[in-house]
Structures are given as structure tokens and as C-alpha cells.
mmCIF file of C-alpha atoms in Angstrom:
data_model
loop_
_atom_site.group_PDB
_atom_site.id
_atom_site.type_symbol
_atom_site.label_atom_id
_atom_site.label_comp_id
_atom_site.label_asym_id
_atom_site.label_seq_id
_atom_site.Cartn_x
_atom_site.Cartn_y
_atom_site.Cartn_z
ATOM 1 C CA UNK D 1 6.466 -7.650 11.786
ATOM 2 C CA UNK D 2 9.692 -5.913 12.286
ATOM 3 C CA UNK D 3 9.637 -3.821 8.898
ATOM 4 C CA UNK D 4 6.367 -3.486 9.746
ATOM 5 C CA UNK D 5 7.265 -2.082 13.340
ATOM 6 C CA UNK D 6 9.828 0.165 11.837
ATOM 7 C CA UNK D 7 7.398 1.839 9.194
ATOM 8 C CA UNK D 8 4.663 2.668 11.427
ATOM 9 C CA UNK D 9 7.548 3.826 13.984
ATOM 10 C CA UNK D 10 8.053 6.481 11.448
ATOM 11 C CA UNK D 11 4.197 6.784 10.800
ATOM 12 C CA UNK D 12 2.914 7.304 14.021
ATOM 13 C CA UNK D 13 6.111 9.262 15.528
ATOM 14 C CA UNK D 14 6.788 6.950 18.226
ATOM 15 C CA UNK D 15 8.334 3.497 18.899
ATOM 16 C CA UNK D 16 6.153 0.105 17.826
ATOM 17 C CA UNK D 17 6.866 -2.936 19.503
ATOM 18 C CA UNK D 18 6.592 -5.743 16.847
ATOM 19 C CA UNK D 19 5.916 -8.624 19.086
ATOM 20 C CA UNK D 20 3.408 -6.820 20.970
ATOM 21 C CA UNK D 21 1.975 -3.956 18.894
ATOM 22 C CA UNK D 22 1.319 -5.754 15.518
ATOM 23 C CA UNK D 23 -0.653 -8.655 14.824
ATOM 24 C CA UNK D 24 -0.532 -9.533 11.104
ATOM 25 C CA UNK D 25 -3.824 -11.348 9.830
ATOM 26 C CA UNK D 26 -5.112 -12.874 7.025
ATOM 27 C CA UNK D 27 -6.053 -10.076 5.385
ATOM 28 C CA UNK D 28 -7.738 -6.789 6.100
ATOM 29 C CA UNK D 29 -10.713 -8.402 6.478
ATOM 30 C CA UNK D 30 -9.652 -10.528 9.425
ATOM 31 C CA UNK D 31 -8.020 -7.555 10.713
ATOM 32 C CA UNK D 32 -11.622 -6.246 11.063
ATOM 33 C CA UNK D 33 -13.211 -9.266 12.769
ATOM 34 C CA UNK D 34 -10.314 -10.087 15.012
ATOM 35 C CA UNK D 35 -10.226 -6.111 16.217
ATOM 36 C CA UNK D 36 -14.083 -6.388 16.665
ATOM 37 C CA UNK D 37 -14.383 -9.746 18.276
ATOM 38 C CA UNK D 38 -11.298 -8.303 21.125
ATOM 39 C CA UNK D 39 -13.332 -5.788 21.596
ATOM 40 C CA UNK D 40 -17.220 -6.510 21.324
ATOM 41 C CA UNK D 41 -19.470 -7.995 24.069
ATOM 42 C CA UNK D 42 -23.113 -8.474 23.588
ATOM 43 C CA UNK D 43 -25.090 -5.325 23.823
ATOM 44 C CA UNK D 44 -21.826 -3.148 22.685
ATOM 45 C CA UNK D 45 -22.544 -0.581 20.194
ATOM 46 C CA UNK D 46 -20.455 -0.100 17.177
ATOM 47 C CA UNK D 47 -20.974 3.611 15.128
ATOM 48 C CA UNK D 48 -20.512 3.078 11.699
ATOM 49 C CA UNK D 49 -19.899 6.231 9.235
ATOM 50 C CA UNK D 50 -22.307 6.086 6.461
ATOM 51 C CA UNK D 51 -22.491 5.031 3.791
ATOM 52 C CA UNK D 52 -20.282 1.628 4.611
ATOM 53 C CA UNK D 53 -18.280 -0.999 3.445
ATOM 54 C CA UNK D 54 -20.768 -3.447 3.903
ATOM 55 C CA UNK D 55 -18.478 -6.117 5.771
ATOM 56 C CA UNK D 56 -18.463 -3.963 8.573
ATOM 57 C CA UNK D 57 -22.175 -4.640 9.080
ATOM 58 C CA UNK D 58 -21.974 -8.317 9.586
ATOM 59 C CA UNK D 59 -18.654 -8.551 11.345
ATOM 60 C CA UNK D 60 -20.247 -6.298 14.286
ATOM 61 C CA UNK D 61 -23.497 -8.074 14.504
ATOM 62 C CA UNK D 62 -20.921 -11.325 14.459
ATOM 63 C CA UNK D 63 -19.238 -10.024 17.316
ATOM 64 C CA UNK D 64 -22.912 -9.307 19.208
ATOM 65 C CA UNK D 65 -22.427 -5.593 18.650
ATOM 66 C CA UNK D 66 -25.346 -3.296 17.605
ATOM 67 C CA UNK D 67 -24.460 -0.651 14.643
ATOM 68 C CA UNK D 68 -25.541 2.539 14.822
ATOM 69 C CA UNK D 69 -25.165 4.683 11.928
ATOM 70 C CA UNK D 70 -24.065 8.426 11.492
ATOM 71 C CA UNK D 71 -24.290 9.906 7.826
ATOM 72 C CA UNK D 72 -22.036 11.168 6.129
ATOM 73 C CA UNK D 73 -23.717 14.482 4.136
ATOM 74 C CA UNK D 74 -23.801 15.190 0.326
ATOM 75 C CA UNK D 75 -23.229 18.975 -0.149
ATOM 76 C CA UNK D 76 -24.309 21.181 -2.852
ATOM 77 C CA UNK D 77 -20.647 21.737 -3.488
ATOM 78 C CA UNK D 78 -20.550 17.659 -4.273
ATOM 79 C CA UNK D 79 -18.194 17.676 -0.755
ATOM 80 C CA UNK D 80 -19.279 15.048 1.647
ATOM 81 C CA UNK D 81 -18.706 16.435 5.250
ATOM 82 C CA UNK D 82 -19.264 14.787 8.883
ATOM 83 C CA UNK D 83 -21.381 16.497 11.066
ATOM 84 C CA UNK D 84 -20.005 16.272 14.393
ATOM 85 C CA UNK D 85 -22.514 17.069 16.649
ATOM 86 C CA UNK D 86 -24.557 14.343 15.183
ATOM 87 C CA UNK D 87 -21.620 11.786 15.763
ATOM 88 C CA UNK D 88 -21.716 13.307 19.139
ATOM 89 C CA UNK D 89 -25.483 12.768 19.645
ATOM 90 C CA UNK D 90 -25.024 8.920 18.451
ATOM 91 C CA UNK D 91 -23.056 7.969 21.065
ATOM 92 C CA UNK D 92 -24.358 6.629 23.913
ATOM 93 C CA UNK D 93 -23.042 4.584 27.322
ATOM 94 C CA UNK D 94 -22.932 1.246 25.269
ATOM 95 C CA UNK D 95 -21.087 2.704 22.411
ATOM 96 C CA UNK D 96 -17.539 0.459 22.294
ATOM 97 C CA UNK D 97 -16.287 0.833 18.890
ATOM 98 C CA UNK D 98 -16.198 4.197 16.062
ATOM 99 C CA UNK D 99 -15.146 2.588 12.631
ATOM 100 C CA UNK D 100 -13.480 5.256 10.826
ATOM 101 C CA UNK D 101 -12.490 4.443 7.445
ATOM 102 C CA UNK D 102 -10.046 6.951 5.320
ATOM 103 C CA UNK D 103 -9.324 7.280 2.605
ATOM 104 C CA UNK D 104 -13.232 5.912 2.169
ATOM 105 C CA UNK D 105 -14.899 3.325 0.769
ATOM 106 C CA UNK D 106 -17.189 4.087 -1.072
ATOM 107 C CA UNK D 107 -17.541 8.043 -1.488
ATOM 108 C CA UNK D 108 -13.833 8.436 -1.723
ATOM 109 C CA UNK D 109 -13.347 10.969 1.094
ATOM 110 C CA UNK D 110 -9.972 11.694 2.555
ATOM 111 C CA UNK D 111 -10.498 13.157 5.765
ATOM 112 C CA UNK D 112 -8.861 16.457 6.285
ATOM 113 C CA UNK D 113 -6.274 16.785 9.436
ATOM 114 C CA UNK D 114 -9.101 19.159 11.020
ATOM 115 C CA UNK D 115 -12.047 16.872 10.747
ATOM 116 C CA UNK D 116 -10.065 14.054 12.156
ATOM 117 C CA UNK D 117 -9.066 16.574 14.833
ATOM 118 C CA UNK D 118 -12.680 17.013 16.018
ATOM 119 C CA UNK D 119 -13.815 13.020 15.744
ATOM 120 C CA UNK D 120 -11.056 12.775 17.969
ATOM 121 C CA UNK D 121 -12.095 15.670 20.502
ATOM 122 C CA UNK D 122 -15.265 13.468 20.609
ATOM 123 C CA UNK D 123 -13.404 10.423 21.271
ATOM 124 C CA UNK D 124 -11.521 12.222 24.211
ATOM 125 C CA UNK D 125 -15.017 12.797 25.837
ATOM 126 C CA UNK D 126 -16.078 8.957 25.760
ATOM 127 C CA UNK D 127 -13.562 7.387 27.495
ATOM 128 C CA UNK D 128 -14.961 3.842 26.683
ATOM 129 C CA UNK D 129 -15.067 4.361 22.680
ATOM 130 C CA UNK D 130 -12.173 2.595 20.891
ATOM 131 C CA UNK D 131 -11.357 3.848 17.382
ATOM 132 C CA UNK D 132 -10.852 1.301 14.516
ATOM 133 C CA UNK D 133 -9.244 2.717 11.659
ATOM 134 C CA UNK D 134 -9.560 1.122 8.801
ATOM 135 C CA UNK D 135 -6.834 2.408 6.311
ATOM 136 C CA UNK D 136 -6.568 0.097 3.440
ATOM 137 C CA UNK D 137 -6.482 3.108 0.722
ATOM 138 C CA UNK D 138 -4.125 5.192 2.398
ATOM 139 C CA UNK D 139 -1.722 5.206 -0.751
ATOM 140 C CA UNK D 140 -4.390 5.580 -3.104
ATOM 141 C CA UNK D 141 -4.904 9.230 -3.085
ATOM 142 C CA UNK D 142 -5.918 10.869 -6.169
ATOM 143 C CA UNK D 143 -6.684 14.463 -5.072
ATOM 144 C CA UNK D 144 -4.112 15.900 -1.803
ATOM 145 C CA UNK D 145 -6.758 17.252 0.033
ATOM 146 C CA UNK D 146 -5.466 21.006 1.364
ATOM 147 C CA UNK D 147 -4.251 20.198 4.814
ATOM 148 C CA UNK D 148 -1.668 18.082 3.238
ATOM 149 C CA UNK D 149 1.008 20.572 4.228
ATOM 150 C CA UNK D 150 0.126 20.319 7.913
ATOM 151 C CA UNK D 151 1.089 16.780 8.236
ATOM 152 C CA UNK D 152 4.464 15.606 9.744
ATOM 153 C CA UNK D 153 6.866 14.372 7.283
ATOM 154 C CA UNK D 154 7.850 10.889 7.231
ATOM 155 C CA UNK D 155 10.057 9.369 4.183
ATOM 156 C CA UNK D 156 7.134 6.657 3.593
ATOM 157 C CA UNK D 157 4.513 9.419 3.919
ATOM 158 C CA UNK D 158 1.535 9.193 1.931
ATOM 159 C CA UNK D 159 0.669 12.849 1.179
ATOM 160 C CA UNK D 160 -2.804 13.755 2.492
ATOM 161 C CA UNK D 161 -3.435 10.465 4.350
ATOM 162 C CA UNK D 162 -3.070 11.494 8.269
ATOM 163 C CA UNK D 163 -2.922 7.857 10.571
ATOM 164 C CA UNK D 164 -5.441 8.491 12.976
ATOM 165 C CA UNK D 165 -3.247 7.154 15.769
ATOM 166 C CA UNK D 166 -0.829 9.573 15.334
ATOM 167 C CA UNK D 167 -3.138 12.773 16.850
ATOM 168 C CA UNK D 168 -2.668 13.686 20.210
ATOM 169 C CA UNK D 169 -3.630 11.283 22.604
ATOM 170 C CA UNK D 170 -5.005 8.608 19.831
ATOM 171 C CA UNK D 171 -2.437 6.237 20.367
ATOM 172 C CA UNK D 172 -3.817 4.496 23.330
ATOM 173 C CA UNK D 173 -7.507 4.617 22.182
ATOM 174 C CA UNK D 174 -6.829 3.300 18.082
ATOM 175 C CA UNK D 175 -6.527 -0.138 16.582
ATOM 176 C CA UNK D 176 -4.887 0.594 12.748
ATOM 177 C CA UNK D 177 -5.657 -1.891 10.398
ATOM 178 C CA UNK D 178 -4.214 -2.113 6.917
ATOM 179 C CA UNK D 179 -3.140 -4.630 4.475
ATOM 180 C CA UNK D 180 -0.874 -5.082 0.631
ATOM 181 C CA UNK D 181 -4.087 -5.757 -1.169
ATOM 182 C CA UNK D 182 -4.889 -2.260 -2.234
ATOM 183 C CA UNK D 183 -2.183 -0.539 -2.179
ATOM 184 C CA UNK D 184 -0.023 -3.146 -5.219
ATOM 185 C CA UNK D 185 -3.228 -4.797 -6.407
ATOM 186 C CA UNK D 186 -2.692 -8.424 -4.690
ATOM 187 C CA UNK D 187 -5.850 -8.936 -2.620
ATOM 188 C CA UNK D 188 -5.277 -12.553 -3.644
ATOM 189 C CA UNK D 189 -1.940 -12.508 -1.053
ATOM 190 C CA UNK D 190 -3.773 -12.198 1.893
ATOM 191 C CA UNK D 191 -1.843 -10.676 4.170
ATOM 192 C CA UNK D 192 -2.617 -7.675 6.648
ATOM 193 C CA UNK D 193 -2.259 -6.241 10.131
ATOM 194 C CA UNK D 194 -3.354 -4.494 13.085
ATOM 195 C CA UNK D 195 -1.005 -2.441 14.691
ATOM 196 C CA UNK D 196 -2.137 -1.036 18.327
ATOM 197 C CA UNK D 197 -1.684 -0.983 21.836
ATOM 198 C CA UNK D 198 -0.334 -4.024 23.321
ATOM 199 C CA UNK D 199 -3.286 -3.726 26.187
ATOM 200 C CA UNK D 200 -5.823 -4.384 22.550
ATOM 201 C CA UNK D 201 -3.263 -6.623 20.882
ATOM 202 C CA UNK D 202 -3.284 -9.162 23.428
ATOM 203 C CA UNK D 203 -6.741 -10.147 23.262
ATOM 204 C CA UNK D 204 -6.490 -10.445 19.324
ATOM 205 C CA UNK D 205 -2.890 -12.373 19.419
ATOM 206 C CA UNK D 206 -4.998 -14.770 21.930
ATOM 207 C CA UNK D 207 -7.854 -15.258 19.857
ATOM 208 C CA UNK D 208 -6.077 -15.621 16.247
ATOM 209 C CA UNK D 209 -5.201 -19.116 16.003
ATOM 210 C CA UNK D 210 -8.719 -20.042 16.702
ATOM 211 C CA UNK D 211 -9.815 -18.394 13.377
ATOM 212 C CA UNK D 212 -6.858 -18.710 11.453
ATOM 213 C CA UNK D 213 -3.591 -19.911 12.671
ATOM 214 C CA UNK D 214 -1.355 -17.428 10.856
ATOM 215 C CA UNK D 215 -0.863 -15.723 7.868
ATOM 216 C CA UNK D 216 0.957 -17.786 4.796
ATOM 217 C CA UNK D 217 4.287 -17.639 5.210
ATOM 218 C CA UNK D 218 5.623 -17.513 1.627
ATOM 219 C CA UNK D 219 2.856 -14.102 1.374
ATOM 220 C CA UNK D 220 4.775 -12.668 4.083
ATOM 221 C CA UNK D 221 8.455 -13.074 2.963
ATOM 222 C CA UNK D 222 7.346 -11.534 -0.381
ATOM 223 C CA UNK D 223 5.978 -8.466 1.192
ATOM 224 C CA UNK D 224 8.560 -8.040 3.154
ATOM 225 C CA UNK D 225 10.537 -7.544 -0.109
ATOM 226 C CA UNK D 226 7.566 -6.040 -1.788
ATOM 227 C CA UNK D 227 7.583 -3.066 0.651
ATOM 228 C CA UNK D 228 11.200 -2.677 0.646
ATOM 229 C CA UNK D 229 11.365 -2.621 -2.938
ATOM 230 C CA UNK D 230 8.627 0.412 -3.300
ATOM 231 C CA UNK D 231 10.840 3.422 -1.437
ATOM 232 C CA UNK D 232 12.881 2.821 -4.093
ATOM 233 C CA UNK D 233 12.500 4.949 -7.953
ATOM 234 C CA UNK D 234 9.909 3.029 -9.892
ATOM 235 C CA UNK D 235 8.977 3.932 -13.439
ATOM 236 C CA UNK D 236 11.262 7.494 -13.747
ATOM 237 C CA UNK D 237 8.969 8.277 -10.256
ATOM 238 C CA UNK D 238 11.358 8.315 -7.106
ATOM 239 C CA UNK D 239 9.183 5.547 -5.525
ATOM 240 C CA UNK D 240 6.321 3.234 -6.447
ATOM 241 C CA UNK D 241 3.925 5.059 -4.389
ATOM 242 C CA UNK D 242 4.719 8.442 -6.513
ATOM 243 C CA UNK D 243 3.969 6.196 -9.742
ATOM 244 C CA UNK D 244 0.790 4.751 -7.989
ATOM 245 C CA UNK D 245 -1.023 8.281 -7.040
ATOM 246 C CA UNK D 246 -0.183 9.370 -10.119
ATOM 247 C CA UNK D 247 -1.610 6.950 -12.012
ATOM 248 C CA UNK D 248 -4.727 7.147 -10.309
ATOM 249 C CA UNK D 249 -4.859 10.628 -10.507
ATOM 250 C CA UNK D 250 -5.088 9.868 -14.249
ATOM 251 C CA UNK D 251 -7.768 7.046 -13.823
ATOM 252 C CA UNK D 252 -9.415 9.589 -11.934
ATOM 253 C CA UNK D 253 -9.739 12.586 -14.532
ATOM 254 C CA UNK D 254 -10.394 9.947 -16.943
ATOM 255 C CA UNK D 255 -13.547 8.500 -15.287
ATOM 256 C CA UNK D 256 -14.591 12.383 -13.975
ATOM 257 C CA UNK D 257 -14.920 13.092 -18.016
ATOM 258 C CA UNK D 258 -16.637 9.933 -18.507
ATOM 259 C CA UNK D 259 -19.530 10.919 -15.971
ATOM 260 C CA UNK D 260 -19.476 14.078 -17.076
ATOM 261 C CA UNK D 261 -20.359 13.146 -21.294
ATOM 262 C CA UNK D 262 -22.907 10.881 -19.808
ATOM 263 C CA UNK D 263 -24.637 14.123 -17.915
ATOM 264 C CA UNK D 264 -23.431 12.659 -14.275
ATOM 265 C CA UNK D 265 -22.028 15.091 -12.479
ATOM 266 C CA UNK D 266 -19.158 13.324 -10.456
ATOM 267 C CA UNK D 267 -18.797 14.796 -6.421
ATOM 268 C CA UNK D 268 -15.442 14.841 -4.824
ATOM 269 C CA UNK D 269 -13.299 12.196 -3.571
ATOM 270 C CA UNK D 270 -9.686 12.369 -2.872
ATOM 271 C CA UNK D 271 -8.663 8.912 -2.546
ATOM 272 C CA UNK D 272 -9.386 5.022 -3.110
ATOM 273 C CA UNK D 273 -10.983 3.302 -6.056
ATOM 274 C CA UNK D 274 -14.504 5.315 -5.953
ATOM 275 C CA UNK D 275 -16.128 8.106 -7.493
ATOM 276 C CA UNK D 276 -20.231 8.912 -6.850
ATOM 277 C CA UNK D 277 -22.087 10.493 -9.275
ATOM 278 C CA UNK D 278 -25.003 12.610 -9.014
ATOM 279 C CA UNK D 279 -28.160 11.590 -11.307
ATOM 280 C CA UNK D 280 -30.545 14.560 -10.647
ATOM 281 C CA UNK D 281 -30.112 15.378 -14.190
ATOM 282 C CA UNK D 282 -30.767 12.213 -15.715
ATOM 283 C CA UNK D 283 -34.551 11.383 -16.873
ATOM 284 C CA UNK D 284 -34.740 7.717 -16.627
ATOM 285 C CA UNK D 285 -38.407 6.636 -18.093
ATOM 286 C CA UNK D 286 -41.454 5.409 -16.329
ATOM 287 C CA UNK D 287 -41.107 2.204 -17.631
ATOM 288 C CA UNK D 288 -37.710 1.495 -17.206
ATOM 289 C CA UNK D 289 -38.370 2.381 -13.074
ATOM 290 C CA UNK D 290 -41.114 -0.235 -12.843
ATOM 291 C CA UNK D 291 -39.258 -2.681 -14.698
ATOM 292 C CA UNK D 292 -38.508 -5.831 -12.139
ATOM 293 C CA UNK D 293 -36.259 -8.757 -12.233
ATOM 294 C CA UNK D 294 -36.090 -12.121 -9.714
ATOM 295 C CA UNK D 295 -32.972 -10.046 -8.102
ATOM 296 C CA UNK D 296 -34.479 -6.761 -7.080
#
């Protein structure tokens, strides 16, 4: 917790307590149900940006919540943008929780420093909503989208990515969750964490050892060194997180050409392991559309 304390420190601009400000979880994924079971109560309403990643779904109704769903919106352009009066419109005097997930799973939209700007103008007007950000991807960015430059520069920056806490006023009203998983490709490791205020923390620290007692401890110790070891140069890059956006940049480009030869033509996404493709010019046959199996 306290290397984890120091890097969001830098992150977020501002001093993390690591007793009180981090929980670390087994997981992501417990990240998720511990930050929605703190702060659920039957009949809350959850928004959910979509389309989801479809743990979300069950965690909230786990937690007695209601989703509610706001779209996000396929443009001609192959963009997918948030339209904010319709998040507006969605929320309502039982909405608790916004799930905000970015870099995101599974369009692969990075949300630009101006869009998270206005989700968190509408945040400001509903006192009651609590934002969890869900930033699992945030070093797997393939495309810097172009309000890159207007972030704040921190040594363990990942350029693009902006921490949703960090906007004015976010701090007290945003539970980050994040894990190792993604970002060096051992989900197996189990280890993540919700860093927050210690008025949101409390409630998870309290409820943790009834799910899990703790995190392994052996998984812990070696991301300790695992983080410590990727600032430094990695593969003629000056740090591994250079080498990993880079090579997904190429994974990227490679599967873009791929959809492209097959007559898919492949909309944007900055970020994470995911790239849609639009079908309208593909002309599946008749028979192959009423086809059925025992699974669908």
C-alpha cells in the first residue's frame, strides 16, 4: 500500500494516505463488488455506460442496486461519443453510483480530458452520485487521444489516460479501482485496489474480510517489485510502459488491416484490448442467419 500511496500521490496531485485511502483486493473484480456493496442499499440506482463489461451487471443487482443504462453512440465518423444530456436525463433521486470505465471495455474509448470534464459537471449537480472508476486499461493506450497535452505531468504518467479523481472537486466524490492484471498480463496474480476517500474506504476495509480476508501475500511482495522494476528502461524503451503502448500500438495496426481485408471497417478506440468493427458491408446469406444451435 505504501508504493501504492506514493504513485497515486503523484497521480492524483495530492497526498494518499495508505492505511486509510487504499484498500488492496483480490483483484479488480473484488474491487468492483466491495466498492458497490459500501455503497449500494436496496432500491439504489447504479448508471452504467453502455455497452458494459458485463460483471458490472450482476455485481449491482448483487448489491440490490437497479442499473440503468446510458448509451454510448456509434458515429458516422466510427467515434463513439457520450451524450451528456442523456446521462443527465438518467439520473434520478435514487441514482447512488455512475460506473465510468476508461480506457473502455469493450469499444476501446479513451475519454478525452473535456468529456470527462462535463460527466463531472453532472456529477457536481447530484450531490448523492458517487463515481466508480474503473481503470484497469489505463496503460494500455494504443492511440493518445488529442487532449493528451493538457494533462499534468507525472513521471508514471500514462499519456492520454486522465484519473478521474484528479478533476476539480472529484476527489471526494470517486472510488479508483485498478489492478496488475492488465497492465503486465498476470490476471492469474490477483491482486488490485481501490484507492479513495477514507469516509468510502472505511466501509469497504470493514466489509473485506468477510469476502476475502486479504490479498495473497507472496502476489503482493512481487508487485511491489514488479512496479518498481517498470519506471525503469525496458527493451531499448526508457520504461516498460513505453515498450507496452508501443507494442500495442502495433497489435493495433495489425488487427485494423486485418478487418479491413476482410471488408470490416474497424471504428476508433484509443486504448485496451478491443477494437469493433462495423459489418454494414458484409452480406451474410439467408441461410446462414436462420441457422440455430442448442446455444443461441
Amino acid at each position: 500500500v505504501k508504493l501504492l500511496a506514493a504513485r497515486y500521490s503523484m497521480h492524483l496531485q495530492r497526498e494518499i494516505n495508505a492505511e486509510q485511502e487504499i484498500s488492496i483486493t483480490v483483484g479488480a473484480s473484488q474491487a468492483l463488488f466491495m466498492a458497490l456493496q459500501a455503497l449500494l442499499s436496496p432500491g439504489d440506482e447504479a448508471i452504467l455506460i453502455e455497452p458494459f463489461f458485463d460483471l458490472y451487471l450482476g455485481q449491482i443487482r448483487l448489491a440490490g442496486g437497479s442499473p440503468v443504462t446510458v448509451p454510448l453512440e456509434p458515429k458516422e465518423s466510427g467515434a463513439w461519443e457520450l451524450d451528456i444530456d442523456r446521462l443527465r436525463a438518467a439520473i434520478t433521486p435514487k441514482t447512488r453510483v455512475l460506473i465510468l470505465n476508461s480506457p473502455h471495455n469493450p469499444t476501446g474509448k479513451v475519454f478525452s480530458r473535456t468529456e470527462l470534464e462535463a460527466i463531472a459537471e453532472v456529477v457536481r449537480e447530484n450531490p448523492r452520485v458517487v463515481v466508480i472508476s474503473d481503470e484497469v486499461y489505463k496503460y494500455i493506450l494504443h492511440s493518445t487521444p488529442p487532449s493528451a497535452s493538457d494533462q499534468p505531468s507525472s513521471p508514471l504518467a500514462s499519456p492520454g489516460h486522465v484519473h478521474f479523481a484528479s478533476l476539480d472537486g472529484m476527489w471526494d466524490r470517486t472510488l479508483t479501482v485498478s489492478s496488475a492484471g492488465k497492465t503486465f498480463s498476470v490476471t492469474g496474480w490477483q491482486v488490485g485496489w481501490i484507492v479513495g476517500p477514507a469516509a468510502f474506504l472505511r466501509d469497504v476495509h470493514t466489509l473485506t474480510p468477510y469476502v476475502q480476508f486479504c490479498a495473497a501475500t507472496p502476489m503482493q511482495e512481487a508487485l511491489a517489485r514488479v512496479l518498481t522494476r517498470a519506471e525503469q528502461p525496458y527493451e531499448g524503451k526508457d520504461s516498460y510502459y513505453e515498450w507496452l503502448q508501443e507494442l500495442y500500438s502495433a497489435k493495433m495496426l495489425s488487427l485494423r488491416s486485418a478487418l479491413e481485408s476482410a471488408g470490416i471497417i474497424p471504428m476508433k478506440g484509443e486504448g485496451g484490448f478491443f477494437l469493433i468493427g462495423d459489418t454494414r458491408n458484409l452480406k451474410v446469406p439467408q441461410k446462414y442467419l436462420e441457422e440455430s444451435t442448442p446455444a443461441m
